[in-house]
Every structure is written in C-alpha cells, then in structure tokens.
Tab-separated table of C-alpha atoms in Angstrom:
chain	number	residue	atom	x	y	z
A	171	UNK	CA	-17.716	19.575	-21.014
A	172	UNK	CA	-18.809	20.318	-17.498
A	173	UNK	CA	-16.481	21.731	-14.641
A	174	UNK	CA	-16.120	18.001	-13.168
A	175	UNK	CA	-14.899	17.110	-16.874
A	176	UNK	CA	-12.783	19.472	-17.198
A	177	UNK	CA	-11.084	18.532	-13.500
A	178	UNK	CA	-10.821	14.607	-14.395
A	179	UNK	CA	-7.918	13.336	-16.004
A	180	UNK	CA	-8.899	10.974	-17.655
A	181	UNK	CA	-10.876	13.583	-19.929
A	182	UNK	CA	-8.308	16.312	-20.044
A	183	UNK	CA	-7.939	17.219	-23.912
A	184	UNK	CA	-5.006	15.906	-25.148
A	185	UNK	CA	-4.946	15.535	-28.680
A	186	UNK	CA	-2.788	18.409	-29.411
A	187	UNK	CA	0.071	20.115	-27.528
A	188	UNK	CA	-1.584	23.306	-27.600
A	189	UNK	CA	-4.277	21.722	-25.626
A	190	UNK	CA	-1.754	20.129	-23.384
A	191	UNK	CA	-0.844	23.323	-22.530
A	192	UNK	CA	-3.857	25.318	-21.926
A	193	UNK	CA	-4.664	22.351	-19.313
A	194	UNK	CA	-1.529	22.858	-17.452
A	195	UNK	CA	-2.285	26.459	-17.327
A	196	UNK	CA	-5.816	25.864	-16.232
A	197	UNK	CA	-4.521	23.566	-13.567
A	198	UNK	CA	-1.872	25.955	-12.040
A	199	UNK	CA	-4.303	28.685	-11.805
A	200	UNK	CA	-6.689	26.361	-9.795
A	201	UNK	CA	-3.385	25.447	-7.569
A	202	UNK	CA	-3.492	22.208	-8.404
A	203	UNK	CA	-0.050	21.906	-8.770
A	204	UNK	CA	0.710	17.840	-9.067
A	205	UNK	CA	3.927	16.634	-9.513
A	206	UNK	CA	4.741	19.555	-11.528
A	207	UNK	CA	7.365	21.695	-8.889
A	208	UNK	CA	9.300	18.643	-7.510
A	209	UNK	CA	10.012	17.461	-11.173
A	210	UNK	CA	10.830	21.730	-12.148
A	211	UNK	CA	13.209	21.170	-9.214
A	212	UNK	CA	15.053	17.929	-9.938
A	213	UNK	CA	15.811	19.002	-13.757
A	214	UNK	CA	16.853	22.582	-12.335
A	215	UNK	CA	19.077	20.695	-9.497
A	216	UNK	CA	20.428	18.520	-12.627
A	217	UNK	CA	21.192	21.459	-14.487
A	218	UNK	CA	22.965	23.129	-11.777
A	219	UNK	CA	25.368	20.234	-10.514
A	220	UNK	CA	26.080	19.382	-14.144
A	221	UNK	CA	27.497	23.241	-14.852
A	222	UNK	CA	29.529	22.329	-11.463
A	223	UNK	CA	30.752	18.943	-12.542
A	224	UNK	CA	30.366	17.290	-15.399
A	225	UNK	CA	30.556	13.984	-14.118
A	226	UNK	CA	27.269	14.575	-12.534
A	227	UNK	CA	25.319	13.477	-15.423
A	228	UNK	CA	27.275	10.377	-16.335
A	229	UNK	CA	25.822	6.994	-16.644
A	230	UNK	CA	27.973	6.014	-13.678
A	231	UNK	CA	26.597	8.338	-11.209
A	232	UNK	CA	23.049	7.776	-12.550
A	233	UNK	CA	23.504	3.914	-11.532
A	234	UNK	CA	24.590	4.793	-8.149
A	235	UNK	CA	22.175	7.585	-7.533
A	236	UNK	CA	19.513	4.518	-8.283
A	237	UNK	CA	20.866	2.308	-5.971
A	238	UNK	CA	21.462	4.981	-3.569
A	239	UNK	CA	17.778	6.212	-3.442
A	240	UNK	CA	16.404	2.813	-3.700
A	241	UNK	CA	16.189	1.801	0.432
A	242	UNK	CA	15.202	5.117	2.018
A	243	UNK	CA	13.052	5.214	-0.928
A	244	UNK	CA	11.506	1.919	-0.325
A	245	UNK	CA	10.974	3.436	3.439
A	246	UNK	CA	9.228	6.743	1.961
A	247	UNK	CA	6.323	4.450	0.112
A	248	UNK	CA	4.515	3.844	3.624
A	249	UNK	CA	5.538	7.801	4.352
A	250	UNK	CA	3.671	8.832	1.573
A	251	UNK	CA	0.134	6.551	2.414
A	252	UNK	CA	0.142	7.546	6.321
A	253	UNK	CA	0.528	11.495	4.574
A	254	UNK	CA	-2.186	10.248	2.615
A	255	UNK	CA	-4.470	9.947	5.973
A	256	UNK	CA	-2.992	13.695	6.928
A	257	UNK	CA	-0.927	11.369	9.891
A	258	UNK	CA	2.766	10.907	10.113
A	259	UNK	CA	5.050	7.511	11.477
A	260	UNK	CA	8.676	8.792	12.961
A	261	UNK	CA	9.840	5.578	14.044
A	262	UNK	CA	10.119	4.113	10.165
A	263	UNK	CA	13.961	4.175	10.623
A	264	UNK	CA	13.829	2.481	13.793
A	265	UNK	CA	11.747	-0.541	12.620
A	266	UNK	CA	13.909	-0.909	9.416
A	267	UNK	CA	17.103	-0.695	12.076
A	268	UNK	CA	15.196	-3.206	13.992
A	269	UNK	CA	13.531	-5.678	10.916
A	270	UNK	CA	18.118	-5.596	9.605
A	271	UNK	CA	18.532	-6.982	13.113
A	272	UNK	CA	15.902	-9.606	12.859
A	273	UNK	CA	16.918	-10.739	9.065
A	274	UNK	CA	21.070	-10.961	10.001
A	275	UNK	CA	20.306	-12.843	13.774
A	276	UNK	CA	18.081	-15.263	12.027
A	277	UNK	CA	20.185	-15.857	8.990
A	278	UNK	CA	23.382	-15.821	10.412
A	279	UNK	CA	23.315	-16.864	14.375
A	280	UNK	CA	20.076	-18.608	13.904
A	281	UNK	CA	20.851	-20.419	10.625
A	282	UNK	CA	17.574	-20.270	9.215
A	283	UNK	CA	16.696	-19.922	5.209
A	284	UNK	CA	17.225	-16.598	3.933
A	285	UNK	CA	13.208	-16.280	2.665
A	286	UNK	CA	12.168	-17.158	6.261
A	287	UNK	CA	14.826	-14.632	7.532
A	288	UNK	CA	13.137	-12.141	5.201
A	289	UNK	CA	9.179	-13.119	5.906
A	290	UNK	CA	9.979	-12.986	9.755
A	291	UNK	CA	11.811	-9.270	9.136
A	292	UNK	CA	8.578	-7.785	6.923
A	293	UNK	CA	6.357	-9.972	9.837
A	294	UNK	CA	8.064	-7.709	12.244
A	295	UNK	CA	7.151	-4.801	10.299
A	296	UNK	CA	3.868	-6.002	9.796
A	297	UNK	CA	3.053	-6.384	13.621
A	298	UNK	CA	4.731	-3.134	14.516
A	299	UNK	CA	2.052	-1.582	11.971
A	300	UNK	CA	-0.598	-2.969	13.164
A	301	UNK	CA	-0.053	-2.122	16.454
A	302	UNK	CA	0.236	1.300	15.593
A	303	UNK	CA	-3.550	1.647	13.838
A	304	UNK	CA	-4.968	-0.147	16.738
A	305	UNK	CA	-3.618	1.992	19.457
A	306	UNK	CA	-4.550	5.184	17.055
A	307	UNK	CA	-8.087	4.261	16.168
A	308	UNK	CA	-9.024	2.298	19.627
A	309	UNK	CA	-7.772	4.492	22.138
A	310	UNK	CA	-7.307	7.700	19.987
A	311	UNK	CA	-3.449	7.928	20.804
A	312	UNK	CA	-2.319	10.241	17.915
A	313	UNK	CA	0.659	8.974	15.037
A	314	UNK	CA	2.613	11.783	16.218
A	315	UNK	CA	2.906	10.484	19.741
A	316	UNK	CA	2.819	6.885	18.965
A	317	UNK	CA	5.526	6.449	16.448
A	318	UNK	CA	7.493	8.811	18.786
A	319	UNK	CA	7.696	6.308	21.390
A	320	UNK	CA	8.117	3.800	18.842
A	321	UNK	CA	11.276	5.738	17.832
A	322	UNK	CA	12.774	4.977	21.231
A	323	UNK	CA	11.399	1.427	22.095
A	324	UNK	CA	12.423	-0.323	18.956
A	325	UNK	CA	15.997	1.814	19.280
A	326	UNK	CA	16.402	0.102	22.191
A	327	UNK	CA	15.074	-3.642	21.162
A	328	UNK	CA	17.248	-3.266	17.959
A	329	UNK	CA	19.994	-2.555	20.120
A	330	UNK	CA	19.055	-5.423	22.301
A	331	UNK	CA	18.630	-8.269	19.150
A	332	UNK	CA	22.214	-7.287	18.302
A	333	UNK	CA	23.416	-8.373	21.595
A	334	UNK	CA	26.733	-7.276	23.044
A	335	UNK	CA	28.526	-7.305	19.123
A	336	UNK	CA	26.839	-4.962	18.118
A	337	UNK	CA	27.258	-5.375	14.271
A	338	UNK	CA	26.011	-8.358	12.137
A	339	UNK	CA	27.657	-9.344	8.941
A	340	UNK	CA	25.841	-11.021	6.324
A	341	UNK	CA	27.130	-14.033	4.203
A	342	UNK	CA	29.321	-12.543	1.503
A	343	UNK	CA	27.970	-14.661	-0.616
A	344	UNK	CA	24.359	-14.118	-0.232
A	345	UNK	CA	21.840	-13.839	-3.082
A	346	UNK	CA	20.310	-11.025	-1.419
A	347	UNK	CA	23.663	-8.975	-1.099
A	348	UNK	CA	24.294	-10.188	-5.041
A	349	UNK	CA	20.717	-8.550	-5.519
A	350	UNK	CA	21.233	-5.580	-3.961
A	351	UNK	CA	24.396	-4.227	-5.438
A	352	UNK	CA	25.504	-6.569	-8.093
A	353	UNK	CA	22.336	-8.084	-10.046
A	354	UNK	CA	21.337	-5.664	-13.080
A	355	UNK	CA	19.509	-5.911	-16.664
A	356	UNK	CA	20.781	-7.290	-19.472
A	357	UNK	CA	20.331	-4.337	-22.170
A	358	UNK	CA	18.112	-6.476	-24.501
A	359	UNK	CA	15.905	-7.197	-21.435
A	360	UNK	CA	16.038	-3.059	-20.126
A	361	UNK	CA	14.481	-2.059	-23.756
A	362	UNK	CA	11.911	-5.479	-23.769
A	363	UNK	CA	10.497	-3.717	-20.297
A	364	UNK	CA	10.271	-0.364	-22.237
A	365	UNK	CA	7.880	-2.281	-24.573
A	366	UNK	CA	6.569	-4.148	-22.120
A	367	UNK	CA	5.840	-0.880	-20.017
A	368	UNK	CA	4.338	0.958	-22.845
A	369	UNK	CA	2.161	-1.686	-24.229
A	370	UNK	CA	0.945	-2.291	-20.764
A	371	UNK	CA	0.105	1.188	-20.267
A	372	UNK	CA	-1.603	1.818	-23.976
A	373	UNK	CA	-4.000	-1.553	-23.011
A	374	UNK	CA	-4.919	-0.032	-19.591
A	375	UNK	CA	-5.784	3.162	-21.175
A	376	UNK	CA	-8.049	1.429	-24.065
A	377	UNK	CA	-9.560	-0.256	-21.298
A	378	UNK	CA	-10.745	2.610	-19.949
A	379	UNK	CA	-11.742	4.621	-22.948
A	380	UNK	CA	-13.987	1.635	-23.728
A	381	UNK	CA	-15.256	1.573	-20.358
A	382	UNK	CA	-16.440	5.068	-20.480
A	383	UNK	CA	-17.570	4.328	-24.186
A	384	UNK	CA	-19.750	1.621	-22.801
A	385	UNK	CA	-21.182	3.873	-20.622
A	386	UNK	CA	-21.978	6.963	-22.741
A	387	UNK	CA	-19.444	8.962	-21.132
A	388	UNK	CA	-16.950	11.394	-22.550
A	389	UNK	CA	-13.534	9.505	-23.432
A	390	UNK	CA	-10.180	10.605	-24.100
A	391	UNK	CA	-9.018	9.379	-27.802
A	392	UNK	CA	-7.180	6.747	-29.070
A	393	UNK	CA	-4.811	8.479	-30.531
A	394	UNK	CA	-3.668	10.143	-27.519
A	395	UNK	CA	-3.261	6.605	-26.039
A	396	UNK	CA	-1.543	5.536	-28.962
A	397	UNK	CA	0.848	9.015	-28.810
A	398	UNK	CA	1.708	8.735	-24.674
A	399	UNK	CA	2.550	4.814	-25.392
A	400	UNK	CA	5.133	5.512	-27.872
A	401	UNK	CA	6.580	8.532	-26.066
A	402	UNK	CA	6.640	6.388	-22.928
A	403	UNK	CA	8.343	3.418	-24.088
A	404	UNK	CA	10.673	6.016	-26.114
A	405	UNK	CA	11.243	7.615	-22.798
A	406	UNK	CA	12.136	4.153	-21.119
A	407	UNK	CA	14.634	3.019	-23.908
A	408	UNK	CA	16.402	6.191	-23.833
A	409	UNK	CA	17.012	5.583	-19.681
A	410	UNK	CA	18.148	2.285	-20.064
A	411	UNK	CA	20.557	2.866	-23.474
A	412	UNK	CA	22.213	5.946	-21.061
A	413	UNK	CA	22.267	3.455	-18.103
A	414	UNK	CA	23.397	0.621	-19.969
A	415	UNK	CA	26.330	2.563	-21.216
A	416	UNK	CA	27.662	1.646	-17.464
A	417	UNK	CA	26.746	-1.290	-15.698
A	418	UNK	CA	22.582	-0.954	-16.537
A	419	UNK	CA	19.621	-1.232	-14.655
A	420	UNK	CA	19.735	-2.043	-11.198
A	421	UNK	CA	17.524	-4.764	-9.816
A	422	UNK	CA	17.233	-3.389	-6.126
A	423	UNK	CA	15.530	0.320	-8.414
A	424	UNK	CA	14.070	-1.886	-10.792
A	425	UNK	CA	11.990	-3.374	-7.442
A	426	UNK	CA	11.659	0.144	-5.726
A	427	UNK	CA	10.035	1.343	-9.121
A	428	UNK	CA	7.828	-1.753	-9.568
A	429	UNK	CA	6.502	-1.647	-5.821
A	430	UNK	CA	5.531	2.267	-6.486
A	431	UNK	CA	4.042	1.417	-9.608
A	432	UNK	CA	1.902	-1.563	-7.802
A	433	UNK	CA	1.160	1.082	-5.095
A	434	UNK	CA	0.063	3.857	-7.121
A	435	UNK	CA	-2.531	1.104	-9.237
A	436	UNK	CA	-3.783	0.502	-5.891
A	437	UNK	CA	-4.383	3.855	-4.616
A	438	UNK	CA	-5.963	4.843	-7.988
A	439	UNK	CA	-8.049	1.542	-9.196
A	440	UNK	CA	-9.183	0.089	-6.300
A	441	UNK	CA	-11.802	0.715	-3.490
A	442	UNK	CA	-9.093	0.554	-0.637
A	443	UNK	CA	-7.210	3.166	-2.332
A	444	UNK	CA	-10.373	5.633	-3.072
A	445	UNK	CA	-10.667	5.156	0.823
A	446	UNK	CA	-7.585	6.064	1.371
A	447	UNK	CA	-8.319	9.557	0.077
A	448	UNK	CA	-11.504	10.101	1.180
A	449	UNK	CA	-10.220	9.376	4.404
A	450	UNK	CA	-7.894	11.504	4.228
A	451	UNK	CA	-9.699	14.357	2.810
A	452	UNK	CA	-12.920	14.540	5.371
A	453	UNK	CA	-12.534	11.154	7.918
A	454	UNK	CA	-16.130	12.325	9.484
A	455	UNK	CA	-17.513	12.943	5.644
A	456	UNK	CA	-15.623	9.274	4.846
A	457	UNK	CA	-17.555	7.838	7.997
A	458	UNK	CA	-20.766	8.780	7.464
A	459	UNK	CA	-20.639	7.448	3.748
A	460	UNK	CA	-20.473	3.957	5.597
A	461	UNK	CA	-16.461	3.285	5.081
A	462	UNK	CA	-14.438	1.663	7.607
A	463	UNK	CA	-12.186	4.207	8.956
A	464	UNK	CA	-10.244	2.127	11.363
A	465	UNK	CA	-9.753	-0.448	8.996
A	466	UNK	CA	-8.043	2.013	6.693
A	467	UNK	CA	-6.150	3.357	9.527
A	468	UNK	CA	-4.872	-0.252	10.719
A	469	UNK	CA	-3.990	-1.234	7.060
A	470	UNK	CA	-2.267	1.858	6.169
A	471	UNK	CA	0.169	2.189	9.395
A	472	UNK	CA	0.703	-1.729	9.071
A	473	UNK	CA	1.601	-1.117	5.535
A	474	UNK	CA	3.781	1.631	6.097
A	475	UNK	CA	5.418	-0.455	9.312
A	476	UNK	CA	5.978	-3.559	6.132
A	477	UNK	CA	7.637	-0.459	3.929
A	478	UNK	CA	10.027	0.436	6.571
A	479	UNK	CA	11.048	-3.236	7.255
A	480	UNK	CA	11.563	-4.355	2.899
A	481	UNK	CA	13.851	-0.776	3.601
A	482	UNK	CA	15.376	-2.622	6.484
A	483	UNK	CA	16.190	-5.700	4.439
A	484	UNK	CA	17.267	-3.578	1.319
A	485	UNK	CA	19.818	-1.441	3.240
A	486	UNK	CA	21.478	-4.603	4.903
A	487	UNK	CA	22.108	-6.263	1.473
A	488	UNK	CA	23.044	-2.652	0.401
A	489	UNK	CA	25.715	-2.344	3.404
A	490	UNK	CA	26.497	-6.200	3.825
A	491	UNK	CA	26.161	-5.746	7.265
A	492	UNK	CA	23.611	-4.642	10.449
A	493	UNK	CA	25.035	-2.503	12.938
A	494	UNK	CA	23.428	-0.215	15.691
A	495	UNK	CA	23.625	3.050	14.042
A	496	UNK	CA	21.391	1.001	11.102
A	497	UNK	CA	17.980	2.854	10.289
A	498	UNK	CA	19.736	5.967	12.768
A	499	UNK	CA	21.461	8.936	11.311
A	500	UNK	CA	19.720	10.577	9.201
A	501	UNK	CA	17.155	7.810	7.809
A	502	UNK	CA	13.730	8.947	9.299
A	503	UNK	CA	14.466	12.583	8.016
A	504	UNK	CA	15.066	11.309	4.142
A	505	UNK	CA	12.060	9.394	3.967
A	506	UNK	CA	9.924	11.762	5.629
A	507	UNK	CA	11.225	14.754	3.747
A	508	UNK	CA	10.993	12.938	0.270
A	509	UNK	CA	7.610	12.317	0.723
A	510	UNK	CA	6.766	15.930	1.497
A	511	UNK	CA	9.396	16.587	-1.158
A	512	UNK	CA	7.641	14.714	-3.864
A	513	UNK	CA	4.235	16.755	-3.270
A	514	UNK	CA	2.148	14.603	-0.907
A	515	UNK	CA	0.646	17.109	1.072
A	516	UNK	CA	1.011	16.807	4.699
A	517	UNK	CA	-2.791	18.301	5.656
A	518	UNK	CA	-3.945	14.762	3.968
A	519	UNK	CA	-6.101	13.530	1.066
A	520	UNK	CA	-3.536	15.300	-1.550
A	521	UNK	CA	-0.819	12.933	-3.489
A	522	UNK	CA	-0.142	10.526	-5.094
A	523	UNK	CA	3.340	7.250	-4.369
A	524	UNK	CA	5.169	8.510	-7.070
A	525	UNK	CA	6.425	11.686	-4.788
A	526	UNK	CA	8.170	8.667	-3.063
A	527	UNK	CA	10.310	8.283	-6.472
A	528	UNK	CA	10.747	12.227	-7.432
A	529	UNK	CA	11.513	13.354	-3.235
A	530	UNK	CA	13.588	10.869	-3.248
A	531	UNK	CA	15.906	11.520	-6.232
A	532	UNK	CA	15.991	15.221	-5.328
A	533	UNK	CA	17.062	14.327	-1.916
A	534	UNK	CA	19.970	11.740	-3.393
A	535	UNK	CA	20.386	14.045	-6.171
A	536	UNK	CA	21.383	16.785	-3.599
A	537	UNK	CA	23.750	14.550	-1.544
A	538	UNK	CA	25.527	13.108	-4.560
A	539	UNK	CA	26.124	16.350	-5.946
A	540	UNK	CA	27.644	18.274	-3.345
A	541	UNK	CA	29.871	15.097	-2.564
A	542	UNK	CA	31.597	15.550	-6.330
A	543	UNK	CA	31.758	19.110	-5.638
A	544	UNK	CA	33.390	18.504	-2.461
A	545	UNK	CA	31.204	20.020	-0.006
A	546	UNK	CA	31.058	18.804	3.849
A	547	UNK	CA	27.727	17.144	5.177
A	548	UNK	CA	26.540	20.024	6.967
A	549	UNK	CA	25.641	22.151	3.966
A	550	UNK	CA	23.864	19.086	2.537
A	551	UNK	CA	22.069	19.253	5.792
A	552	UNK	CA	21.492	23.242	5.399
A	553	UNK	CA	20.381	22.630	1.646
A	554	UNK	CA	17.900	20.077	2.605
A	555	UNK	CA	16.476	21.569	5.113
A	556	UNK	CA	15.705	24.402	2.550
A	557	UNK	CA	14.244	22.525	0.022
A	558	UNK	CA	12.144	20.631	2.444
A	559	UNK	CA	10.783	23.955	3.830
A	560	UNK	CA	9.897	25.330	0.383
A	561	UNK	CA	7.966	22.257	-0.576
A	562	UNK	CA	6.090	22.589	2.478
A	563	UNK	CA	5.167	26.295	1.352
A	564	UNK	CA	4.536	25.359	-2.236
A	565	UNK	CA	1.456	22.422	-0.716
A	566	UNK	CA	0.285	25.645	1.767
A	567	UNK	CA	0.019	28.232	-0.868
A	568	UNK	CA	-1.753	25.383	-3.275
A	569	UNK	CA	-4.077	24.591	-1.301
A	570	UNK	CA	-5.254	28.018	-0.480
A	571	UNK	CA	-5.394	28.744	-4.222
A	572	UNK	CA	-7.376	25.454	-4.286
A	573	UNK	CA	-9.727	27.056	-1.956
A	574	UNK	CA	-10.107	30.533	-3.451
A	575	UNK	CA	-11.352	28.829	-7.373
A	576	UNK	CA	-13.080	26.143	-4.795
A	577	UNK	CA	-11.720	22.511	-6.009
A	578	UNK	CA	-9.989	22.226	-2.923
C-alpha cells in the first residue's frame, strides 16, 4: 500500500483493533490530529463535572444541553465553511439578531404565514451572504473587515425593524415555538432512526467499496462495514434509551444534527465541497486548476449568512420572543469559538462540519456545568477563553508536525 493509501480513509486497515490502533498512532505522529482532542476534551470535561455533581450526567441535563447547543450551533455550521476558505464572518450574531426581527415583525405586526415569515428571515440571510462574497472577491475587501462593519450596520437595522418596542413576542401558540422546545421523539421512532442511521451508513460504505472494486482499486472490507454499522446504530440506541429516560430526543437537535450531517455529505461527496478545500488549502493552486474561486467565495459567505439566519429563527422559537439584545451578548463568540473548538483550523483547507457539533457541546458543556456547580459567568468566560486558546495551539503545533513528515 503506497503512502497516498496509507493517508486515505477510506483504505485505512480496519479489520482488527490492533490495526485500528497502529493507524491512530501513525496519524498522530504525522499531526494529523482530526477530531481526536476536542472529543479527549468533552469526555474529560464530562468526567470532571460529573465528580462535581452528579446531576451532570443525567438524562435531564443531557436534553437541555441539546436544546441548549442547538441555535448557536446551527450559527457555527456557516463558521466552520468560511474557516474552511481560511476567512472568518463576525457579524453572524448580528444577522441572526436581525433575520428574529424580520420573522416576529412579519408574523406578528405584519400577519403574514409563518413559512413566508421564515423564507423572508433565511432570504435575509441569504442576501446579507451574498453581499458579503461579492464585495470580498470583486473589490478584494477582506471577511475580517467586511463582516466587521456588518456587525454594526445590521445592529443598528435590527434595532431599527424592532421599532420603538423594542421586544417582539411570538404567538404562544406557534408551531415553531412547539418545535423548538416542546416537539421530541417518540422512543420507538429514536431507536427506528438508529437503524435507519446505521443501515444508511453500511449501504453508503458498500457503495463505495464496490466503486473502488469496479475500478481495481484497493477497498476497505465488508466486514468492517458490516462491524462500524452495528456499533453505530448500537451507539445511537444507547443515546436515545438514556435520553428517552427524560423527555427524549429533541426535534430542534434532531434538525441541528441532520443539517451537519447534510453538510458534511456535501463537503465530502460532491465537487462544490472538494472546492471548498482546495480553495482553502492553495486559492492560487485552486485557480489555476480552472475552479471558480469567486463562486466558492459567494456561495460559502451566502451560506454561512443562511446559517446565521435558521440560528436566528431557532433562538426566537427557543426564547418565544425577539428583543434587541437578540444575536448580542455573547453569540458571535460561541459560534466562532466552537468552530475553532471543534478542530477546523483557522489557516484554512483543514476540517471538517462536525467540529460545529463537538465545539459546540464543549462550549454548552462548560456553561451548564459550572451553572450546577454554582459558579458566576465570569469564570465561564475565563474557562472559555482558555479552552479556546488551547485549541488554537493544538491546530498550530499540528500543522507544523504536518509539515515536518510533509502531508501538510
């Protein structure tokens, strides 16, 4: 097996656990770390808060630390694809702010349907975005500066669609508050979507083996297909019987899961997403291999604009209400620091949407644990801060270890 074998997943030896292991050794020493600190540091963060309180692990505050991470979360999927271009969009809580205003004026001043309230608050997202990778890749304006002043101008327009009330409340009896905080999973249908999951993942992988098979290439086996199904859809059930012993899955995380899960196929199966990364990785190299650069650039700020507006919509439902300090506080920070959190790496090309997921529980895991333990906001503040700050060091030091074995 040659040295690009050896560095493709989809060939990595797996039939054994011995050979699962000798990989993962083979992949530290190469720095190509993966996923592999930011899940080492929720299950040590777990660990900790559950010596500290014991209701920290309870099927309770597992529901509510998934509906908790689910919004900002939402916000850190378009975080993690303008990382993915080695750019960065600091006005994500402003537009979500501004795409709440938008949804509660139309739905509850305005009157109109609460789908066309919705479509115009992701359209306002949408345009945002797009304005964004036109003013980057026509005039050369860089993210950093643009989204900056986006920060302040749709502050202020928010502020403005709210008018002199200043806070919006949404129909008590809307189906999209019912979805956001009271709509979960039956437990037959929680342990039908482990199957479902599983079986769904085993086809995709025979799919591929066969591919390669077709082609005369080296292909992972079927039994290791057949082994990750079955410990996948075991891994599933056993999350949804611990959920279910409270209220059960959560529709709002079951959607934030399902979007990164759509996200990831795209980044990984399709030519937009292979873009994406070249992009990222070497824009002149990407260039002169003939892809559109711009058009990446336009579709991944307007996508990450559309992320921060679903957010928007998800954290009115969430809070029942729009006010002007929605999107504010703290809400650009979270989804920025998840990302980075999760292992996207911030010099671009390097990541993958499921740091989105991971950052994000860290980050909720963190806040919901020092507020059982009873500690004030500004050491959750300190805390984060340090975390976010070691991530960052983990990427640097990977990606000079990358360089020195030369696969970065």
């Amino acid at each position: 097996m040659s040295f690009a074998d050896r560095t493709d997943e989809r060939l990595i030896d797996d039939s054994s656990p011995r050979a699962l292991f000798g990989n993962l050794v083979r992949r530290l020493r190469s720095g190509d770390l993966g996923m592999i600190p930011v899940v080492v540091g929720l299950i040590v963060i777990w660990i900790v808060f559950y010596a500290m309180n014991n209701r920290f692990l309870s099927s309770r505050n597992l529901v509510q630390l998934s509906l908790d991470s689910a919004t900002i979360g939402m916000i850190s999927i378009g975080i993690v694809l303008v990382l993915l271009l080695g750019e960065i969009d600091l006005s994500v809580g402003s537009v979500s702010g501004l795409s709440g205003a938008v949804l509660a004026v139309l739905l509850v001043y305005v009157g109109l349907p609460l789908s066309v309230a919705i479509l115009a608050a992701l359209c306002t997202g949408l345009v945002i975005g797009m304005l964004y990778g036109v003013l980057c890749t026509r005039f050369g304006v860089p993210s950093f500066v643009i989204t900056l002043a986006g920060l302040l101008a749709f502050l202020g327009l928010q502020l403005l669609t709210l008018g002199k009330n200043g806070t919006i409340n949404l129909p008590g009896d809307s189906p999209l508050i019912a979805f956001a905080n009271f709509t979960f999973l039956p437990p037959w249908a929680s342990y039908a979507l482990a199957i479902v999951i599983g079986a769904l993942y085993f086809l995709a992988r025979l799919r591929s083996i066969k591919r390669r098979a077709a082609a005369n290439l080296s292909a992972p086996s079927v039994r290791s297909a057949v082994i990750r199904a079955v410990v996948l859809i075991a891994a599933v059930a056993l999350v949804a019987w611990y959920l279910n012993l409270d209220r059960g899955i959560g529709a709002m995380p079951l959607l934030w899961v399902a979007v990164i899960i759509g996200m990831d196929f795209l980044l990984r199966r399709t030519t937009w997403g292979r873009h994406v990364y070249a992009v990222g990785g070497n824009q002149e190299a990407a260039r002169r291999a003939g892809i559109n650069v711009d058009r990446i650039y336009i579709s991944v700020f307007a996508m990450c604009s559309v992320f921060a507006a679903l957010g928007g919509v998800l954290a009115a439902a969430r809070l029942q209400s729009v006010s002007q300090t929605s999107g504010g506080t703290d809400t650009n920070l979270m989804a920025i620091a998840a990302a980075v959190i999760g292992g996207t790496s911030l010099f671009g090309g390097r990541g993958s949407v499921y740091s989105a997921l991971f950052g994000m529980l860290v980050l909720q895991s963190i806040t919901s644990g020092l507020n059982l333990i009873g500690v004030d906001a500004y050491v959750r503040y300190m805390v984060t801060g340090g975390v976010l700050v070691l991530a960052v060091t983990i990427d640097s030091l990977s990606r000079k270890a990358r360089k020195s074995s030369g696969s970065g």
